[in-house]
Amino acid sequence: MDINVKKVKKNAFRVTKHRGLTASRVRVPGGDITSEQLRIVAEIADKYGNGKAHITTRQGFEIPGIKYEDMPKVNEMLQPLIDQLGINQDTPGTGYTSAGTRNITACIGNRVCPFANVETSRIAKRIDKAVFPHDLHFKIAITGCPNDCVKARMHDFGLIAATMPQYERDRCISCYACEKACRLKATQALKIVNERIEREHTKCIGCGECVLNCPTRAWTRSKQRYFRLAIMGRTGKKNPRLAEDFLLWADEDSCVQIIKNTYKYVTNYINLGAPGGKEHIGYIVDRTGFHEFKKWALEDVKLGPDTIVKEHVNWGGIRYGLHY
């Protein structure tokens, strides 16, 4: 069978090591899926695959064992799932449009986890709507607190949710449970002064440990939700590294706009002669310089009054071939 490999990949099917067989890559923004939607995945696996589905590291599914000639039928079966997940699509019935930008991942968020500061899957779906369909290779993740269960710092963009803890002195009984939790679990942003608690803002990462450990609700989460936006983390062969902080105490709208602006930046600077016709964002930033990226990223972004923008961002990481 004559197969256009590039077209197969852009339709979110994988070229596998088994001749004549492909795998459908099912994107689930934020990893939030219903039992009804899971049944669709199972039905496709049973009818056109080998009866198995692989849960990917990016919170989607790969359904292996599909014959290339069955791809149109699989796309038809995927349509209800795509509709229910609210995924942008060029032509209904043709499956997923493009597979460049990877599935937007998220931890389980504050609907379940007591540590989380935000509903992460909602934000993942918002970003998915804003950036798909697109062929550029972006990896984006949202985590509900600085515990970073989703490993946001291994992505091109990592949104780490935070709260600006609110302190009501009259409720405080000076038990110091908050200070102990911050000292042992976080960044020692709280200290005891004259038998009262004081918070050092420059040390606070908005994790909410003080809120969780206060028995009298002297500490509460702020109504405004904030994010630490970490950028240009990556794995891979050349120079794997963790993302570094770009914005502190940023609002959701600013983070989403910066991500959208980065698509314009990459489109302008990408080296189409790179292997596979794609160049990852971090290498483009390395090539053009952080300040050029920053100029594009902050265009038309209205930052909140609490937001701190880093003047310089320096990355390290592993560099293979160096002598130690």
GROMACS .gro file of C-alpha atoms in nm:
model
  324
    1MET     CA    1   0.000   0.000   0.000
    2ASP     CA    2   0.137   0.341  -0.101
    3ILE     CA    3   0.141   0.557   0.213
    4ASN     CA    4   0.217   0.929   0.247
    5VAL     CA    5   0.403   0.913   0.580
    6LYS     CA    6   0.389   1.288   0.640
    7LYS     CA    7   0.012   1.290   0.590
    8VAL     CA    8  -0.029   0.993   0.824
    9LYS     CA    9   0.162   1.171   1.102
   10LYS     CA   10  -0.032   1.495   1.058
   11ASN     CA   11  -0.352   1.299   1.098
   12ALA     CA   12  -0.223   1.186   1.440
   13PHE     CA   13  -0.138   0.830   1.335
   14ARG     CA   14   0.199   0.679   1.414
   15VAL     CA   15   0.428   0.498   1.173
   16THR     CA   16   0.505   0.174   1.358
   17LYS     CA   17   0.770  -0.095   1.324
   18HIS     CA   18   0.506  -0.339   1.199
   19ARG     CA   19   0.460  -0.328   0.822
   20GLY     CA   20   0.109  -0.230   0.718
   21LEU     CA   21   0.002  -0.133   1.072
   22THR     CA   22  -0.033   0.208   1.235
   23ALA     CA   23  -0.144   0.341   1.573
   24SER     CA   24  -0.405   0.611   1.634
   25ARG     CA   25  -0.287   0.886   1.868
   26VAL     CA   26  -0.586   1.005   2.071
   27ARG     CA   27  -0.536   1.347   2.229
   28VAL     CA   28  -0.714   1.414   2.560
   29PRO     CA   29  -0.652   1.775   2.677
   30GLY     CA   30  -0.564   1.779   3.045
   31GLY     CA   31  -0.613   1.402   3.070
   32ASP     CA   32  -0.977   1.459   3.168
   33ILE     CA   33  -1.192   1.185   3.013
   34THR     CA   34  -1.529   1.025   3.092
   35SER     CA   35  -1.614   0.657   3.109
   36GLU     CA   36  -1.829   0.702   2.795
   37GLN     CA   37  -1.531   0.841   2.609
   38LEU     CA   38  -1.312   0.557   2.733
   39ARG     CA   39  -1.561   0.314   2.580
   40ILE     CA   40  -1.503   0.474   2.239
   41VAL     CA   41  -1.128   0.411   2.276
   42ALA     CA   42  -1.199   0.051   2.378
   43GLU     CA   43  -1.439  -0.003   2.087
   44ILE     CA   44  -1.183   0.120   1.832
   45ALA     CA   45  -0.914  -0.099   1.989
   46ASP     CA   46  -1.139  -0.405   1.969
   47LYS     CA   47  -1.278  -0.341   1.620
   48TYR     CA   48  -0.975  -0.209   1.430
   49GLY     CA   49  -0.675  -0.251   1.660
   50ASN     CA   50  -0.523  -0.540   1.849
   51GLY     CA   51  -0.745  -0.499   2.153
   52LYS     CA   52  -0.496  -0.284   2.342
   53ALA     CA   53  -0.457   0.087   2.417
   54HIS     CA   54  -0.139   0.244   2.551
   55ILE     CA   55  -0.176   0.531   2.799
   56THR     CA   56   0.090   0.777   2.686
   57THR     CA   57   0.315   0.994   2.899
   58ARG     CA   58   0.119   1.292   2.763
   59GLN     CA   59  -0.218   1.173   2.899
   60GLY     CA   60  -0.354   1.050   2.571
   61PHE     CA   61  -0.396   0.706   2.415
   62GLU     CA   62  -0.228   0.519   2.137
   63ILE     CA   63  -0.438   0.245   1.980
   64PRO     CA   64  -0.196   0.008   1.800
   65GLY     CA   65  -0.251  -0.264   1.543
   66ILE     CA   66  -0.466  -0.058   1.302
   67LYS     CA   67  -0.437  -0.129   0.929
   68TYR     CA   68  -0.355   0.173   0.717
   69GLU     CA   69  -0.661   0.113   0.500
   70ASP     CA   70  -0.881   0.132   0.812
   71MET     CA   71  -0.768   0.484   0.906
   72PRO     CA   72  -1.078   0.655   0.756
   73LYS     CA   73  -1.309   0.421   0.951
   74VAL     CA   74  -1.115   0.487   1.272
   75ASN     CA   75  -1.144   0.862   1.211
   76GLU     CA   76  -1.521   0.826   1.180
   77MET     CA   77  -1.536   0.640   1.510
   78LEU     CA   78  -1.318   0.906   1.673
   79GLN     CA   79  -1.557   1.186   1.580
   80PRO     CA   80  -1.790   1.160   1.883
   81LEU     CA   81  -1.485   1.163   2.109
   82ILE     CA   82  -1.340   1.468   1.934
   83ASP     CA   83  -1.679   1.644   1.958
   84GLN     CA   84  -1.719   1.564   2.328
   85LEU     CA   85  -1.367   1.678   2.411
   86GLY     CA   86  -1.429   2.004   2.223
   87ILE     CA   87  -1.122   1.972   2.003
   88ASN     CA   88  -1.077   2.211   1.711
   89GLN     CA   89  -1.097   2.034   1.377
   90ASP     CA   90  -1.069   2.145   1.014
   91THR     CA   91  -1.305   1.885   0.866
   92PRO     CA   92  -1.537   1.667   1.079
   93GLY     CA   93  -1.492   1.295   1.025
   94THR     CA   94  -1.125   1.323   0.931
   95GLY     CA   95  -0.981   1.263   1.277
   96TYR     CA   96  -0.734   1.480   1.461
   97THR     CA   97  -0.591   1.772   1.268
   98SER     CA   98  -0.210   1.792   1.300
   99ALA     CA   99   0.006   1.632   1.564
  100GLY     CA  100   0.286   1.887   1.598
  101THR     CA  101   0.194   2.047   1.927
  102ARG     CA  102   0.168   1.770   2.182
  103ASN     CA  103  -0.131   1.705   2.405
  104ILE     CA  104  -0.164   1.972   2.677
  105THR     CA  105  -0.107   1.786   3.003
  106ALA     CA  106  -0.227   1.865   3.353
  107CYS     CA  107  -0.228   1.722   3.703
  108ILE     CA  108  -0.567   1.632   3.851
  109GLY     CA  109  -0.616   1.981   3.994
  110ASN     CA  110  -0.822   2.123   4.279
  111ARG     CA  111  -1.139   1.932   4.198
  112VAL     CA  112  -0.969   1.637   4.370
  113CYS     CA  113  -0.631   1.732   4.517
  114PRO     CA  114  -0.621   1.943   4.838
  115PHE     CA  115  -0.279   2.083   4.743
  116ALA     CA  116  -0.387   2.220   4.403
  117ASN     CA  117  -0.464   2.589   4.366
  118VAL     CA  118  -0.653   2.576   4.033
  119GLU     CA  119  -0.873   2.357   3.815
  120THR     CA  120  -0.591   2.249   3.587
  121SER     CA  121  -0.789   2.055   3.325
  122ARG     CA  122  -1.000   2.363   3.249
  123ILE     CA  123  -0.684   2.562   3.173
  124ALA     CA  124  -0.543   2.278   2.964
  125LYS     CA  125  -0.861   2.277   2.754
  126ARG     CA  126  -0.845   2.656   2.718
  127ILE     CA  127  -0.487   2.640   2.589
  128ASP     CA  128  -0.579   2.350   2.359
  129LYS     CA  129  -0.855   2.564   2.207
  130ALA     CA  130  -0.616   2.858   2.165
  131VAL     CA  131  -0.332   2.674   1.990
  132PHE     CA  132  -0.478   2.378   1.798
  133PRO     CA  133  -0.462   2.278   1.522
  134HIS     CA  134  -0.092   2.347   1.475
  135ASP     CA  135   0.207   2.158   1.339
  136LEU     CA  136   0.471   2.332   1.550
  137HIS     CA  137   0.630   2.110   1.812
  138PHE     CA  138   0.529   2.260   2.150
  139LYS     CA  139   0.498   2.083   2.485
  140ILE     CA  140   0.284   2.254   2.749
  141ALA     CA  141   0.183   2.142   3.099
  142ILE     CA  142  -0.015   2.282   3.392
  143THR     CA  143   0.040   2.178   3.752
  144GLY     CA  144  -0.184   2.282   4.040
  145CYS     CA  145   0.092   2.359   4.292
  146PRO     CA  146   0.472   2.369   4.323
  147ASN     CA  147   0.479   1.996   4.401
  148ASP     CA  148   0.475   1.978   4.019
  149CYS     CA  149   0.333   1.629   3.983
  150VAL     CA  150   0.296   1.679   3.607
  151LYS     CA  151   0.667   1.766   3.568
  152ALA     CA  152   0.593   2.110   3.421
  153ARG     CA  153   0.961   2.202   3.427
  154MET     CA  154   1.035   1.941   3.160
  155HIS     CA  155   0.819   2.128   2.906
  156ASP     CA  156   0.856   2.424   2.673
  157PHE     CA  157   0.595   2.599   2.887
  158GLY     CA  158   0.517   2.496   3.243
  159LEU     CA  159   0.240   2.674   3.431
  160ILE     CA  160   0.286   2.620   3.805
  161ALA     CA  161  -0.020   2.745   3.992
  162ALA     CA  162   0.018   2.947   4.311
  163THR     CA  163  -0.188   3.129   4.569
  164MET     CA  164  -0.109   3.458   4.741
  165PRO     CA  165  -0.182   3.344   5.100
  166GLN     CA  166  -0.408   3.579   5.295
  167TYR     CA  167  -0.341   3.619   5.669
  168GLU     CA  168  -0.610   3.719   5.920
  169ARG     CA  169  -0.419   3.801   6.237
  170ASP     CA  170  -0.722   3.794   6.468
  171ARG     CA  171  -0.778   3.426   6.388
  172CYS     CA  172  -0.419   3.328   6.466
  173ILE     CA  173  -0.360   3.138   6.793
  174SER     CA  174   0.018   3.133   6.757
  175CYS     CA  175   0.039   2.755   6.723
  176TYR     CA  176   0.304   2.801   6.452
  177ALA     CA  177   0.180   2.503   6.251
  178CYS     CA  178   0.210   2.715   5.938
  179GLU     CA  179   0.567   2.816   6.013
  180LYS     CA  180   0.665   2.454   6.077
  181ALA     CA  181   0.504   2.335   5.752
  182CYS     CA  182   0.671   2.610   5.550
  183ARG     CA  183   1.007   2.543   5.713
  184LEU     CA  184   0.998   2.166   5.666
  185LYS     CA  185   0.812   2.135   5.334
  186ALA     CA  186   0.863   2.460   5.145
  187THR     CA  187   1.089   2.766   5.140
  188GLN     CA  188   1.093   2.909   5.497
  189ALA     CA  189   0.893   3.211   5.385
  190LEU     CA  190   0.728   3.238   5.728
  191LYS     CA  191   0.900   3.350   6.045
  192ILE     CA  192   0.795   3.416   6.404
  193VAL     CA  193   0.825   3.779   6.516
  194ASN     CA  194   0.701   3.879   6.862
  195GLU     CA  195   0.502   3.555   6.880
  196ARG     CA  196   0.326   3.638   6.555
  197ILE     CA  197   0.374   3.511   6.202
  198GLU     CA  198   0.527   3.722   5.927
  199ARG     CA  199   0.550   3.623   5.561
  200GLU     CA  200   0.849   3.713   5.344
  201HIS     CA  201   0.703   3.762   4.998
  202THR     CA  202   1.030   3.716   4.808
  203LYS     CA  203   1.064   3.364   4.951
  204CYS     CA  204   0.700   3.261   4.912
  205ILE     CA  205   0.621   3.031   4.619
  206GLY     CA  206   0.245   3.027   4.677
  207CYS     CA  207   0.226   2.657   4.756
  208GLY     CA  208  -0.050   2.692   5.017
  209GLU     CA  209   0.110   2.477   5.287
  210CYS     CA  210   0.029   2.750   5.540
  211VAL     CA  211  -0.338   2.733   5.437
  212LEU     CA  212  -0.352   2.354   5.461
  213ASN     CA  213  -0.189   2.340   5.803
  214CYS     CA  214  -0.365   2.628   5.982
  215PRO     CA  215  -0.627   2.489   6.227
  216THR     CA  216  -0.819   2.819   6.258
  217ARG     CA  217  -0.823   2.939   5.896
  218ALA     CA  218  -0.606   3.236   5.977
  219TRP     CA  219  -0.446   3.159   5.641
  220THR     CA  220  -0.668   3.132   5.332
  221ARG     CA  221  -0.608   3.110   4.958
  222SER     CA  222  -0.639   3.430   4.757
  223LYS     CA  223  -0.935   3.469   4.522
  224GLN     CA  224  -0.689   3.560   4.248
  225ARG     CA  225  -0.497   3.260   4.114
  226TYR     CA  226  -0.137   3.310   4.010
  227PHE     CA  227   0.116   3.119   3.805
  228ARG     CA  228   0.490   3.076   3.790
  229LEU     CA  229   0.559   3.048   3.416
  230ALA     CA  230   0.865   2.833   3.355
  231ILE     CA  231   0.998   2.816   3.000
  232MET     CA  232   1.209   2.608   2.764
  233GLY     CA  233   1.255   2.286   2.955
  234ARG     CA  234   1.326   1.985   2.736
  235THR     CA  235   1.441   1.627   2.719
  236GLY     CA  236   1.607   1.469   2.416
  237LYS     CA  237   1.952   1.397   2.284
  238LYS     CA  238   2.130   1.732   2.251
  239ASN     CA  239   2.091   1.932   2.573
  240PRO     CA  240   1.820   1.815   2.816
  241ARG     CA  241   1.742   2.073   3.082
  242LEU     CA  242   1.480   2.196   3.326
  243ALA     CA  243   1.265   2.498   3.249
  244GLU     CA  244   1.363   2.822   3.421
  245ASP     CA  245   1.128   3.085   3.562
  246PHE     CA  246   1.023   3.364   3.324
  247LEU     CA  247   0.727   3.517   3.512
  248LEU     CA  248   0.636   3.504   3.880
  249TRP     CA  249   0.287   3.579   4.015
  250ALA     CA  250   0.144   3.598   3.664
  251ASP     CA  251  -0.226   3.575   3.578
  252GLU     CA  252  -0.379   3.310   3.353
  253ASP     CA  253  -0.460   3.544   3.064
  254SER     CA  254  -0.099   3.663   3.041
  255CYS     CA  255   0.035   3.308   3.034
  256VAL     CA  256  -0.204   3.205   2.756
  257GLN     CA  257  -0.121   3.515   2.547
  258ILE     CA  258   0.253   3.453   2.585
  259ILE     CA  259   0.209   3.098   2.458
  260LYS     CA  260   0.010   3.225   2.158
  261ASN     CA  261   0.273   3.491   2.087
  262THR     CA  262   0.545   3.226   2.092
  263TYR     CA  263   0.379   3.048   1.798
  264LYS     CA  264   0.430   3.371   1.598
  265TYR     CA  265   0.789   3.397   1.716
  266VAL     CA  266   0.867   3.037   1.616
  267THR     CA  267   0.694   3.076   1.279
  268ASN     CA  268   0.917   3.376   1.212
  269TYR     CA  269   1.247   3.219   1.319
  270ILE     CA  270   1.217   2.843   1.271
  271ASN     CA  271   1.483   2.668   1.066
  272LEU     CA  272   1.280   2.458   0.823
  273GLY     CA  273   1.601   2.285   0.718
  274ALA     CA  274   1.631   2.120   1.059
  275PRO     CA  275   1.588   1.740   1.075
  276GLY     CA  276   1.227   1.648   1.005
  277GLY     CA  277   1.154   2.007   0.905
  278LYS     CA  278   1.113   2.113   1.267
  279GLU     CA  279   1.322   2.292   1.524
  280HIS     CA  280   1.222   2.286   1.890
  281ILE     CA  281   1.148   2.620   2.055
  282GLY     CA  282   1.429   2.605   2.308
  283TYR     CA  283   1.692   2.574   2.037
  284ILE     CA  284   1.541   2.872   1.855
  285VAL     CA  285   1.563   3.077   2.175
  286ASP     CA  286   1.923   2.962   2.217
  287ARG     CA  287   1.994   3.076   1.862
  288THR     CA  288   1.814   3.412   1.861
  289GLY     CA  289   1.881   3.500   2.224
  290PHE     CA  290   1.643   3.525   2.519
  291HIS     CA  291   1.576   3.897   2.477
  292GLU     CA  292   1.451   3.854   2.120
  293PHE     CA  293   1.215   3.583   2.241
  294LYS     CA  294   1.105   3.807   2.529
  295LYS     CA  295   1.020   4.090   2.289
  296TRP     CA  296   0.786   3.867   2.090
  297ALA     CA  297   0.645   3.685   2.393
  298LEU     CA  298   0.533   3.998   2.578
  299GLU     CA  299   0.373   4.172   2.279
  300ASP     CA  300   0.023   4.298   2.375
  301VAL     CA  301   0.044   4.119   2.711
  302LYS     CA  302  -0.113   4.315   2.997
  303LEU     CA  303   0.068   4.193   3.304
  304GLY     CA  304  -0.096   4.218   3.644
  305PRO     CA  305   0.037   4.447   3.920
  306ASP     CA  306   0.188   4.155   4.113
  307THR     CA  307   0.374   4.001   3.818
  308ILE     CA  308   0.754   3.986   3.821
  309VAL     CA  309   0.931   3.947   3.485
  310LYS     CA  310   1.281   3.804   3.483
  311GLU     CA  311   1.530   4.032   3.312
  312HIS     CA  312   1.757   3.742   3.222
  313VAL     CA  313   1.699   3.368   3.198
  314ASN     CA  314   1.995   3.133   3.185
  315TRP     CA  315   1.969   2.761   3.121
  316GLY     CA  316   2.213   2.489   3.207
  317GLY     CA  317   2.132   2.124   3.158
  318ILE     CA  318   2.333   1.827   3.039
  319ARG     CA  319   2.572   1.875   2.749
  320TYR     CA  320   2.688   1.545   2.610
  321GLY     CA  321   3.047   1.501   2.504
  322LEU     CA  322   3.196   1.742   2.757
  323HIS     CA  323   3.488   1.622   2.969
  324TYR     CA  324   3.436   1.646   3.342
   0.00000   0.00000   0.00000
